[in-house]
PDB file of C-alpha atoms in Angstrom:
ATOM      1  CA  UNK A 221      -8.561  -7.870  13.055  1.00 70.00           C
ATOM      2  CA  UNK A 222      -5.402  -7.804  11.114  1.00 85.00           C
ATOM      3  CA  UNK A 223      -4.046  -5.148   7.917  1.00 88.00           C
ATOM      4  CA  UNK A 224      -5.467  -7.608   5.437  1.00 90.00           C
ATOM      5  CA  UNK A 225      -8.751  -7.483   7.145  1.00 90.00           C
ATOM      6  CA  UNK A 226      -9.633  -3.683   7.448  1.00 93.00           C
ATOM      7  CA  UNK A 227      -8.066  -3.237   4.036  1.00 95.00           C
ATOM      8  CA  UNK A 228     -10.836  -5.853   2.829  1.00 94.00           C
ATOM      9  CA  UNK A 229     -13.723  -4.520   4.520  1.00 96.00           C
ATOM     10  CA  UNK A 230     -12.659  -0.645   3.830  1.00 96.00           C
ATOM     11  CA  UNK A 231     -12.574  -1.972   0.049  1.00 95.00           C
ATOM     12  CA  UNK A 232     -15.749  -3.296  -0.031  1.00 94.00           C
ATOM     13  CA  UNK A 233     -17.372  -0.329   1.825  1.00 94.00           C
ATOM     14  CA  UNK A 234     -15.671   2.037  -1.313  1.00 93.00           C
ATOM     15  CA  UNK A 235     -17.353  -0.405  -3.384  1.00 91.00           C
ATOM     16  CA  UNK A 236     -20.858  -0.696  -1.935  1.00 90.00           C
ATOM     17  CA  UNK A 237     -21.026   2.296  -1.034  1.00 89.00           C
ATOM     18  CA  UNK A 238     -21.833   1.224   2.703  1.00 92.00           C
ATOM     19  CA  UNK A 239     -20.294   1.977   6.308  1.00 94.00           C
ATOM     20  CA  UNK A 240     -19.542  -1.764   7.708  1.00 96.00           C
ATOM     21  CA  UNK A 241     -19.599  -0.338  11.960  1.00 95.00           C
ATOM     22  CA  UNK A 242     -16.221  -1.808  13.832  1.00 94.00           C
ATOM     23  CA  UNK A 243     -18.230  -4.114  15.965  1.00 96.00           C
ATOM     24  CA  UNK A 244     -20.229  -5.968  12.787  1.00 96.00           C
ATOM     25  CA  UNK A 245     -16.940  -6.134  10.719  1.00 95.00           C
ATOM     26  CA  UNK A 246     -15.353  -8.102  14.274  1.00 94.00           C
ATOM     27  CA  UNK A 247     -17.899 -10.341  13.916  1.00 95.00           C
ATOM     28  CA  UNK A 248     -17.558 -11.459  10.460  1.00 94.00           C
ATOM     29  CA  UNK A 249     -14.829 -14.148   9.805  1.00 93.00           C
ATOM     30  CA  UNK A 250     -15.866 -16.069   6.920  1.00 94.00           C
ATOM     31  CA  UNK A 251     -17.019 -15.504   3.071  1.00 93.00           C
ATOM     32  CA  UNK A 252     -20.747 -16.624   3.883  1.00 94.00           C
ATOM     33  CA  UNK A 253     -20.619 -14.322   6.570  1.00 96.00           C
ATOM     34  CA  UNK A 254     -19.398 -11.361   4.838  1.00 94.00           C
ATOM     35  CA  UNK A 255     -22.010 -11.898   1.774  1.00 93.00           C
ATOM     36  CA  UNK A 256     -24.933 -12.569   4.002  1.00 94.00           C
ATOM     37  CA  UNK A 257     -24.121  -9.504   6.074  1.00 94.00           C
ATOM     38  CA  UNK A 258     -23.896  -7.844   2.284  1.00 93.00           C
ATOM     39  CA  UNK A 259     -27.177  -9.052   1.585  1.00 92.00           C
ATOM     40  CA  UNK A 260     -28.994  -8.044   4.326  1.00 92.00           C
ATOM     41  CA  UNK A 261     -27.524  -4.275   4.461  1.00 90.00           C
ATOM     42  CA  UNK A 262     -27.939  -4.095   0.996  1.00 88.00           C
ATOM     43  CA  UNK A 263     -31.012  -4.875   1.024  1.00 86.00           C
ATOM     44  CA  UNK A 264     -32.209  -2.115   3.925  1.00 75.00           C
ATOM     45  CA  UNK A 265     -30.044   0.804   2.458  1.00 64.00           C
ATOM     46  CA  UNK A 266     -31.672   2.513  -0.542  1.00 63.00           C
ATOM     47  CA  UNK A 267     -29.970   2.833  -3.736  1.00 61.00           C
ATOM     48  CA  UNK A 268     -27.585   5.677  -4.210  1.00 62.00           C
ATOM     49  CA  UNK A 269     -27.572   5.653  -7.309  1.00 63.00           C
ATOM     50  CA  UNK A 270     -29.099   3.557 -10.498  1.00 64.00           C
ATOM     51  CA  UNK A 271     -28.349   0.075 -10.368  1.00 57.00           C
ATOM     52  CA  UNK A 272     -28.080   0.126 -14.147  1.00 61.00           C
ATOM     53  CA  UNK A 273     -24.922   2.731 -13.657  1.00 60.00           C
ATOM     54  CA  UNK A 274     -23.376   0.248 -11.680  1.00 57.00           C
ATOM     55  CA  UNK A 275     -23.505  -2.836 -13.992  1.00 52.00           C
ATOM     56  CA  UNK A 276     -22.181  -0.911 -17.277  1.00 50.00           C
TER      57      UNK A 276
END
């Protein structure tokens, strides 16, 4: 995994608000990878915060 990658996936954990684990981001080379991994971690992690806070 090069610079560009673990700046990536460090950026979307800031943004998310998620911890991506070495061995999942490794595994992950494509967009449609990376949003269905998204999707499904998303989905099991309970909101932080209100969803409505993070649209406006």
């Amino acid at each position: 995994m090069g610079l560009d990658s673990v700046e990536l996936v460090l950026a979307i954990e800031e943004e998310f608000g998620i911890e991506i684990a070495d061995v999942d981001a490794g595994q992950i080379f494509t967009v449609g990878q990376m949003y269905d991994y998204l999707r499904h971690k998303l989905r099991s992690t309970p909101p932080a915060h209100c969803i409505r806070q993070r649209m406006f």
